[in-house]
CSV table of N, CA and C in Angstrom, one decimal:
chain,number,residue,atom,x,y,z
R,1,VAL,N,10.6,-7.6,9.9
R,1,VAL,CA,8.9,-7.3,9.6
R,1,VAL,C,9.0,-6.0,8.4
R,2,ALA,N,8.0,-5.8,7.3
R,2,ALA,CA,7.9,-5.1,6.7
R,2,ALA,C,7.0,-4.1,6.5
R,3,ILE,N,7.1,-2.9,6.3
R,3,ILE,CA,5.5,-2.1,6.3
R,3,ILE,C,5.7,-1.2,5.4
R,4,CYS,N,4.8,-1.7,3.7
R,4,CYS,CA,4.0,-0.2,3.0
R,4,CYS,C,2.8,-0.4,3.0
R,5,GLY,N,2.9,-0.1,1.6
R,5,GLY,CA,1.4,0.6,0.7
R,5,GLY,C,1.9,-0.2,0.2
R,6,GLY,N,0.8,-0.8,-0.8
R,6,GLY,CA,0.0,-1.4,-2.3
R,6,GLY,C,0.9,-1.0,-3.5
R,7,GLY,N,1.0,0.7,-4.0
R,7,GLY,CA,1.6,0.7,-5.1
R,7,GLY,C,3.0,0.4,-5.2
R,8,GLY,N,4.4,0.6,-3.8
R,8,GLY,CA,5.2,0.5,-3.3
R,8,GLY,C,5.3,-1.3,-3.6
R,9,PHE,N,4.0,-2.5,-2.7
R,9,PHE,CA,4.4,-3.5,-3.2
R,9,PHE,C,5.0,-3.9,-4.5
R,10,THR,N,3.5,-3.7,-5.2
R,10,THR,CA,3.7,-3.9,-7.0
R,10,THR,C,4.3,-4.2,-7.3
R,11,MET,N,5.1,-2.8,-7.3
R,11,MET,CA,6.6,-3.5,-7.7
R,11,MET,C,6.9,-4.0,-7.5
R,12,LEU,N,7.0,-5.3,-6.4
R,12,LEU,CA,8.5,-6.6,-5.8
R,12,LEU,C,7.3,-7.9,-5.7
R,13,LEU,N,5.9,-7.8,-6.1
R,13,LEU,CA,5.2,-8.8,-6.0
R,13,LEU,C,6.3,-9.9,-6.1
R,14,GLY,N,7.0,-10.4,-7.4
R,14,GLY,CA,7.5,-11.2,-7.3
R,14,GLY,C,8.8,-12.1,-6.5
R,15,GLU,N,8.2,-11.3,-6.0
R,15,GLU,CA,9.4,-12.1,-4.4
R,15,GLU,C,8.6,-12.6,-3.9
R,16,LEU,N,7.5,-12.2,-3.9
R,16,LEU,CA,6.6,-13.1,-3.0
R,16,LEU,C,6.4,-14.8,-3.4
R,17,LEU,N,7.3,-14.8,-4.0
R,17,LEU,CA,7.4,-16.5,-4.9
R,17,LEU,C,8.9,-16.6,-3.8
R,18,THR,N,9.8,-15.8,-4.0
R,18,THR,CA,11.1,-16.0,-3.3
R,18,THR,C,10.9,-16.8,-1.5
R,19,LEU,N,10.1,-15.1,-1.2
R,19,LEU,CA,9.4,-16.0,0.1
R,19,LEU,C,9.2,-17.2,0.2
R,20,HIS,N,8.3,-17.5,-0.9
R,20,HIS,CA,7.2,-18.6,-0.4
R,20,HIS,C,8.9,-20.1,-0.5
R,21,GLN,N,9.3,-19.7,-1.8
R,21,GLN,CA,10.7,-20.9,-1.6
R,21,GLN,C,11.7,-20.6,-0.5
R,22,THR,N,12.0,-19.7,-0.3
R,22,THR,CA,13.1,-19.5,1.4
R,22,THR,C,12.3,-20.1,2.2
R,23,GLN,N,11.2,-20.0,2.0
R,23,GLN,CA,10.3,-19.8,3.7
R,23,GLN,C,10.9,-19.1,4.9
R,24,LEU,N,11.8,-18.5,4.2
R,24,LEU,CA,11.8,-16.8,5.3
R,24,LEU,C,10.5,-16.1,6.6
R,25,PRO,N,10.9,-16.2,7.6
R,25,PRO,CA,10.1,-15.4,8.3
R,25,PRO,C,9.5,-13.8,8.4
R,26,VAL,N,9.8,-13.8,6.9
R,26,VAL,CA,9.7,-12.2,6.8
R,26,VAL,C,7.9,-12.3,7.0
R,27,LYS,N,7.4,-11.1,7.8
R,27,LYS,CA,6.1,-10.1,7.7
R,27,LYS,C,5.6,-8.5,6.7
R,28,ILE,N,5.0,-8.9,5.9
R,28,ILE,CA,5.1,-7.6,5.9
R,28,ILE,C,3.2,-7.2,6.1
R,29,ILE,N,3.9,-6.3,6.7
R,29,ILE,CA,2.3,-5.2,7.1
R,29,ILE,C,1.9,-4.1,5.5
R,30,LEU,N,0.4,-4.4,4.5
R,30,LEU,CA,0.9,-3.6,3.5
R,30,LEU,C,-0.4,-2.9,4.1
R,31,PHE,N,-0.2,-1.3,3.8
R,31,PHE,CA,-1.4,-1.0,4.1
R,31,PHE,C,-2.4,-0.3,2.5
R,32,ASN,N,-3.1,-1.0,2.8
R,32,ASN,CA,-3.9,-0.6,0.8
R,32,ASN,C,-4.8,-0.2,1.5
R,33,SER,N,-4.7,1.2,0.4
R,33,SER,CA,-5.4,2.7,0.4
R,33,SER,C,-5.6,2.7,-1.1
R,34,ALA,N,-5.5,1.4,-2.3
R,34,ALA,CA,-6.1,1.7,-3.7
R,34,ALA,C,-5.4,2.7,-4.3
R,35,TYR,N,-4.4,2.2,-3.9
R,35,TYR,CA,-3.3,3.3,-4.8
R,35,TYR,C,-3.0,5.4,-4.3
R,36,ASP,N,-4.8,5.5,-3.5
R,36,ASP,CA,-5.0,7.2,-3.2
R,36,ASP,C,-4.1,7.0,-2.0
R,37,LEU,N,-3.0,7.4,-1.5
R,37,LEU,CA,-2.3,8.6,-1.1
R,37,LEU,C,-1.5,9.1,-1.7
R,38,PRO,N,-1.3,9.7,-3.0
R,38,PRO,CA,-1.1,10.4,-3.8
R,38,PRO,C,-2.0,11.4,-3.9
R,39,GLU,N,-3.2,11.0,-4.4
R,39,GLU,CA,-4.7,11.9,-4.9
R,39,GLU,C,-5.3,12.6,-3.9
R,40,PRO,N,-5.2,12.8,-2.2
R,40,PRO,CA,-5.8,14.2,-1.1
R,40,PRO,C,-4.9,15.7,-1.8
R,41,GLY,N,-3.5,15.2,-1.8
R,41,GLY,CA,-1.9,16.0,-1.7
R,41,GLY,C,-2.0,16.9,-3.3
R,42,LEU,N,-2.7,15.5,-4.2
R,42,LEU,CA,-2.7,16.1,-5.6
R,42,LEU,C,-3.7,17.0,-6.0
R,43,ARG,N,-5.0,16.8,-5.3
R,43,ARG,CA,-5.8,17.1,-5.2
R,43,ARG,C,-5.3,19.0,-4.3
R,44,ALA,N,-5.2,18.2,-3.3
R,44,ALA,CA,-5.0,20.0,-2.6
R,44,ALA,C,-3.4,20.6,-3.4
R,45,ALA,N,-3.3,20.1,-4.1
R,45,ALA,CA,-2.5,21.5,-4.7
R,45,ALA,C,-2.6,21.7,-6.4
R,46,GLY,N,-3.6,20.6,-6.1
R,46,GLY,CA,-4.5,21.8,-7.7
R,46,GLY,C,-3.8,20.8,-9.4
R,47,ALA,N,-3.7,20.4,-9.1
R,47,ALA,CA,-3.2,18.8,-10.2
R,47,ALA,C,-3.7,18.3,-10.6
R,48,PRO,N,-3.9,18.0,-11.4
R,48,PRO,CA,-4.7,17.9,-12.8
R,48,PRO,C,-4.6,16.0,-12.0
R,49,ASP,N,-6.6,15.3,-12.2
R,49,ASP,CA,-5.7,14.1,-12.4
R,49,ASP,C,-5.3,13.5,-13.3
R,50,TYR,N,-4.5,12.2,-12.8
R,50,TYR,CA,-3.4,11.5,-14.0
R,50,TYR,C,-3.9,9.9,-13.0
R,51,ASP,N,-4.7,9.3,-13.2
R,51,ASP,CA,-4.5,7.8,-13.4
R,51,ASP,C,-5.0,7.6,-11.6
R,52,THR,N,-5.3,8.1,-10.7
R,52,THR,CA,-5.8,7.6,-9.5
R,52,THR,C,-5.8,6.8,-9.1
R,53,GLN,N,-7.2,6.6,-10.4
R,53,GLN,CA,-7.9,6.0,-10.1
R,53,GLN,C,-7.5,4.2,-9.9
R,54,LEU,N,-6.5,3.6,-9.5
R,54,LEU,CA,-6.7,2.2,-10.3
R,54,LEU,C,-7.4,1.2,-9.2
R,55,ALA,N,-7.8,0.4,-9.8
R,55,ALA,CA,-7.8,-1.1,-9.5
R,55,ALA,C,-7.2,-2.0,-9.0
R,56,SER,N,-7.8,-2.0,-7.9
R,56,SER,CA,-6.4,-2.5,-6.5
R,56,SER,C,-7.0,-3.8,-6.6
R,57,PRO,N,-5.9,-5.4,-5.9
R,57,PRO,CA,-6.0,-6.3,-6.0
R,57,PRO,C,-6.2,-6.9,-4.9
R,58,SER,N,-6.4,-7.6,-4.2
R,58,SER,CA,-6.4,-8.3,-2.4
R,58,SER,C,-4.9,-9.5,-2.7
R,59,PHE,N,-4.6,-8.3,-2.4
R,59,PHE,CA,-2.8,-8.6,-2.5
R,59,PHE,C,-2.9,-9.7,-0.6
R,60,ALA,N,-3.7,-9.8,0.1
R,60,ALA,CA,-3.8,-11.0,1.3
R,60,ALA,C,-4.1,-12.3,-0.3
R,61,GLN,N,-5.2,-12.1,-0.7
R,61,GLN,CA,-5.2,-13.4,-2.1
R,61,GLN,C,-3.4,-13.5,-3.1
R,62,LEU,N,-3.9,-12.9,-3.6
R,62,LEU,CA,-2.0,-13.0,-3.7
R,62,LEU,C,-1.4,-13.9,-3.6
R,63,ALA,N,-0.9,-12.9,-2.4
R,63,ALA,CA,-0.2,-13.4,-1.1
R,63,ALA,C,-0.2,-15.5,-1.2
R,64,GLU,N,-1.3,-15.6,-0.5
R,64,GLU,CA,-1.9,-17.4,-1.2
R,64,GLU,C,-2.3,-17.9,-1.9
R,65,SER,N,-2.5,-17.2,-3.3
R,65,SER,CA,-2.1,-18.3,-4.9
R,65,SER,C,-0.8,-18.1,-4.9
R,66,VAL,N,1.0,-18.0,-4.4
R,66,VAL,CA,1.5,-18.4,-4.5
R,66,VAL,C,2.7,-18.9,-3.1
R,67,GLY,N,1.1,-19.2,-1.7
R,67,GLY,CA,1.4,-20.1,-1.1
R,67,GLY,C,1.8,-19.9,0.4
R,68,ILE,N,2.0,-18.5,0.8
R,68,ILE,CA,2.5,-17.0,1.4
R,68,ILE,C,0.7,-17.2,2.4
R,69,ARG,N,0.5,-17.2,3.7
R,69,ARG,CA,-0.2,-16.8,4.6
R,69,ARG,C,-0.9,-16.1,4.8
R,70,GLY,N,-1.9,-15.2,4.3
R,70,GLY,CA,-2.5,-14.0,3.1
R,70,GLY,C,-3.7,-13.4,5.1
R,71,PHE,N,-3.2,-12.6,5.3
R,71,PHE,CA,-5.1,-12.0,6.2
R,71,PHE,C,-5.5,-10.3,5.1
R,72,ARG,N,-6.8,-10.5,4.8
R,72,ARG,CA,-7.4,-8.9,4.5
R,72,ARG,C,-7.8,-8.4,5.9
R,73,VAL,N,-7.9,-7.5,5.9
R,73,VAL,CA,-8.2,-6.4,8.0
R,73,VAL,C,-9.5,-5.4,6.5
R,74,SER,N,-10.2,-5.4,7.1
R,74,SER,CA,-10.8,-4.4,7.4
R,74,SER,C,-11.6,-2.9,8.1
R,75,ASP,N,-11.8,-4.3,9.2
R,75,ASP,CA,-12.0,-3.6,10.6
R,75,ASP,C,-11.0,-3.6,11.5
R,76,PRO,N,-11.0,-2.3,11.7
R,76,PRO,CA,-9.4,-2.2,11.9
R,76,PRO,C,-9.6,-2.9,14.5
R,77,GLY,N,-10.6,-3.1,14.2
R,77,GLY,CA,-10.4,-4.0,16.1
R,77,GLY,C,-10.4,-4.8,15.3
R,78,GLN,N,-10.3,-5.8,14.3
R,78,GLN,CA,-9.3,-7.5,14.0
R,78,GLN,C,-8.4,-7.2,14.2
R,79,LEU,N,-7.5,-6.1,14.1
R,79,LEU,CA,-6.0,-5.5,13.0
R,79,LEU,C,-4.3,-6.0,14.9
R,80,GLU,N,-5.5,-6.7,15.7
R,80,GLU,CA,-4.1,-6.7,17.0
R,80,GLU,C,-4.8,-8.3,17.4
R,81,GLY,N,-5.6,-8.6,16.7
R,81,GLY,CA,-6.0,-11.0,16.7
R,81,GLY,C,-5.0,-11.2,16.0
R,82,VAL,N,-4.9,-10.0,14.4
R,82,VAL,CA,-4.6,-11.2,13.3
R,82,VAL,C,-2.5,-10.6,13.3
R,83,LEU,N,-2.3,-9.2,14.2
R,83,LEU,CA,-1.0,-8.8,13.5
R,83,LEU,C,-0.8,-10.5,14.8
R,84,ARG,N,-1.1,-10.6,15.9
R,84,ARG,CA,-0.9,-11.6,16.5
R,84,ARG,C,-0.3,-12.8,16.2
R,85,GLU,N,-1.4,-13.3,15.2
R,85,GLU,CA,-1.5,-14.5,14.4
R,85,GLU,C,-0.3,-14.7,12.9
R,86,ALA,N,-0.1,-13.4,13.1
R,86,ALA,CA,0.5,-13.4,11.5
R,86,ALA,C,2.2,-13.5,12.5
R,87,LEU,N,2.5,-12.7,13.2
R,87,LEU,CA,3.2,-13.5,13.8
R,87,LEU,C,3.7,-14.1,14.6
R,88,ALA,N,2.7,-14.8,15.3
R,88,ALA,CA,3.5,-16.0,15.6
R,88,ALA,C,3.4,-17.5,14.5
R,89,HIS,N,3.1,-16.7,13.3
R,89,HIS,CA,3.0,-18.0,11.5
R,89,HIS,C,4.9,-18.1,11.8
R,90,GLU,N,5.4,-19.1,11.2
R,90,GLU,CA,6.9,-19.4,11.1
R,90,GLU,C,7.3,-19.1,10.4
R,91,GLY,N,6.4,-18.8,9.5
R,91,GLY,CA,6.6,-18.7,7.8
R,91,GLY,C,5.8,-17.3,7.6
R,92,PRO,N,6.9,-16.6,5.8
R,92,PRO,CA,6.3,-15.5,5.2
R,92,PRO,C,4.4,-15.1,5.9
R,93,VAL,N,3.7,-14.4,5.6
R,93,VAL,CA,3.1,-13.6,6.1
R,93,VAL,C,2.7,-11.8,5.1
R,94,VAL,N,1.4,-11.8,4.9
R,94,VAL,CA,1.6,-10.6,4.2
R,94,VAL,C,-0.3,-10.4,5.2
R,95,VAL,N,-0.1,-9.3,5.8
R,95,VAL,CA,-1.0,-8.6,6.0
R,95,VAL,C,-1.8,-7.3,5.4
R,96,GLU,N,-3.0,-7.7,4.9
R,96,GLU,CA,-3.4,-6.8,4.0
R,96,GLU,C,-4.8,-5.9,5.0
R,97,ALA,N,-4.1,-4.5,5.5
R,97,ALA,CA,-4.3,-3.4,6.0
R,97,ALA,C,-6.2,-2.5,4.4
R,98,LEU,N,-7.2,-2.7,4.8
R,98,LEU,CA,-7.7,-2.3,4.0
R,98,LEU,C,-7.7,-0.5,4.6
R,99,VAL,N,-7.2,0.6,3.7
R,99,VAL,CA,-7.4,1.7,4.3
R,99,VAL,C,-8.5,3.1,3.5
R,100,ASP,N,-9.1,4.0,4.9
R,100,ASP,CA,-10.1,4.1,3.8
R,100,ASP,C,-10.2,5.3,2.8
R,101,ARG,N,-10.1,5.1,1.9
R,101,ARG,CA,-9.9,6.6,1.1
R,101,ARG,C,-10.2,7.9,1.7
R,102,GLU,N,-11.2,7.9,1.6
R,102,GLU,CA,-11.5,9.6,2.0
R,102,GLU,C,-11.3,10.0,4.1
R,103,ARG,N,-10.0,9.2,4.2
R,103,ARG,CA,-10.1,9.4,5.1
R,103,ARG,C,-8.8,9.5,5.7
R,104,ILE,N,-7.4,9.8,4.8
R,104,ILE,CA,-6.3,9.2,4.6
R,104,ILE,C,-6.3,10.9,4.9
R,105,ASP,N,-5.0,10.8,5.8
R,105,ASP,CA,-4.6,12.3,6.8
R,105,ASP,C,-3.1,12.2,6.2
R,106,LEU,N,-3.0,13.6,6.2
R,106,LEU,CA,-0.6,13.2,5.1
R,106,LEU,C,-0.6,14.4,5.9
R,107,GLY,N,-0.7,14.9,7.1
R,107,GLY,CA,-0.5,16.1,8.4
R,107,GLY,C,0.9,16.3,7.6
R,108,PRO,N,1.6,17.3,8.5
R,108,PRO,CA,2.7,18.1,8.2
R,108,PRO,C,3.1,17.7,6.8
R,109,TYR,N,3.1,16.3,6.2
R,109,TYR,CA,3.4,15.9,4.7
R,109,TYR,C,2.6,17.1,3.9
R,110,ALA,N,1.5,17.6,4.2
R,110,ALA,CA,0.4,17.8,2.1
R,110,ALA,C,1.2,19.4,2.0
R,111,ASP,N,2.0,19.9,2.8
R,111,ASP,CA,2.1,21.5,2.0
R,111,ASP,C,2.0,21.6,0.7
R,112,THR,N,0.7,22.3,-0.1
R,112,THR,CA,0.1,21.9,-1.4
R,112,THR,C,1.5,22.8,-2.1
R,113,GLY,N,1.9,24.0,-1.6
R,113,GLY,CA,4.0,24.4,-2.4
R,113,GLY,C,4.4,23.8,-2.9
R,114,VAL,N,4.6,23.4,-2.1
R,114,VAL,CA,5.4,22.3,-1.8
R,114,VAL,C,4.7,20.8,-3.4
R,115,LEU,N,4.0,20.6,-3.0
R,115,LEU,CA,3.3,19.1,-3.1
R,115,LEU,C,3.1,19.7,-4.6
R,116,ARG,N,2.1,21.3,-5.7
R,116,ARG,CA,2.5,21.7,-7.0
R,116,ARG,C,3.6,21.1,-7.7
R,117,ALA,N,4.6,22.3,-7.0
R,117,ALA,CA,6.4,22.9,-7.1
R,117,ALA,C,6.2,21.4,-7.8
R,118,LYS,N,6.1,19.8,-6.8
R,118,LYS,CA,6.7,18.7,-8.0
R,118,LYS,C,6.1,18.4,-8.2
R,119,VAL,N,4.7,18.1,-8.1
R,119,VAL,CA,4.3,17.7,-9.9
R,119,VAL,C,3.9,18.7,-10.8
R,120,VAL,N,4.5,19.7,-11.0
R,120,VAL,CA,4.1,21.0,-11.8
R,120,VAL,C,5.5,20.1,-12.2
R,121,ALA,N,6.8,20.8,-11.6
R,121,ALA,CA,8.5,19.7,-12.5
R,121,ALA,C,7.7,18.6,-13.0
R,122,ALA,N,7.3,17.9,-12.7
R,122,ALA,CA,7.0,16.2,-12.6
R,122,ALA,C,6.3,16.0,-14.5
R,123,LEU,N,5.1,16.7,-14.5
R,123,LEU,CA,4.3,17.4,-15.8
R,123,LEU,C,5.2,17.4,-17.2
R,124,PRO,N,4.7,16.5,-18.2
R,124,PRO,CA,5.5,17.3,-19.9
R,124,PRO,C,5.2,18.8,-19.6
R,125,GLU,N,6.1,19.6,-20.2
R,125,GLU,CA,6.3,20.6,-21.3
R,125,GLU,C,4.3,21.2,-21.2
R,126,LYS,N,3.8,20.4,-22.0
R,126,LYS,CA,2.4,20.4,-23.1
R,126,LYS,C,1.7,20.5,-21.6
R,127,ALA,N,1.7,20.3,-20.5
R,127,ALA,CA,0.8,19.3,-19.9
R,127,ALA,C,1.0,20.5,-18.7
R,128,ALA,N,2.5,21.1,-18.6
R,128,ALA,CA,2.0,21.7,-17.3
R,128,ALA,C,2.2,23.9,-18.0
């Protein structure tokens, strides 16, 4: 079982072909916040908005397009049943759980001082 976010998953999309070819029983649980996880922290840190509003594909459909079973869950009440079905499936599966962009809680990790320092350190010198 692999648990990941949509942004990280996009870096490994080609591995869906490997999963299909090998039929390893890997279960991918993907939290799709439309690449919005960094945005609340960046906003809280007062950082400029640099392309955080990106279009997000249907990862379940991407999985299906290469022959892997894909589920897309938008209702939290459906998640338990979908997870049971996914875990019972013999081959690879992608379960895409849609996350409400406005309700993401970064909890104690949203220390604005630390976030701001990291964001500013990563900006080109002219922008900082």
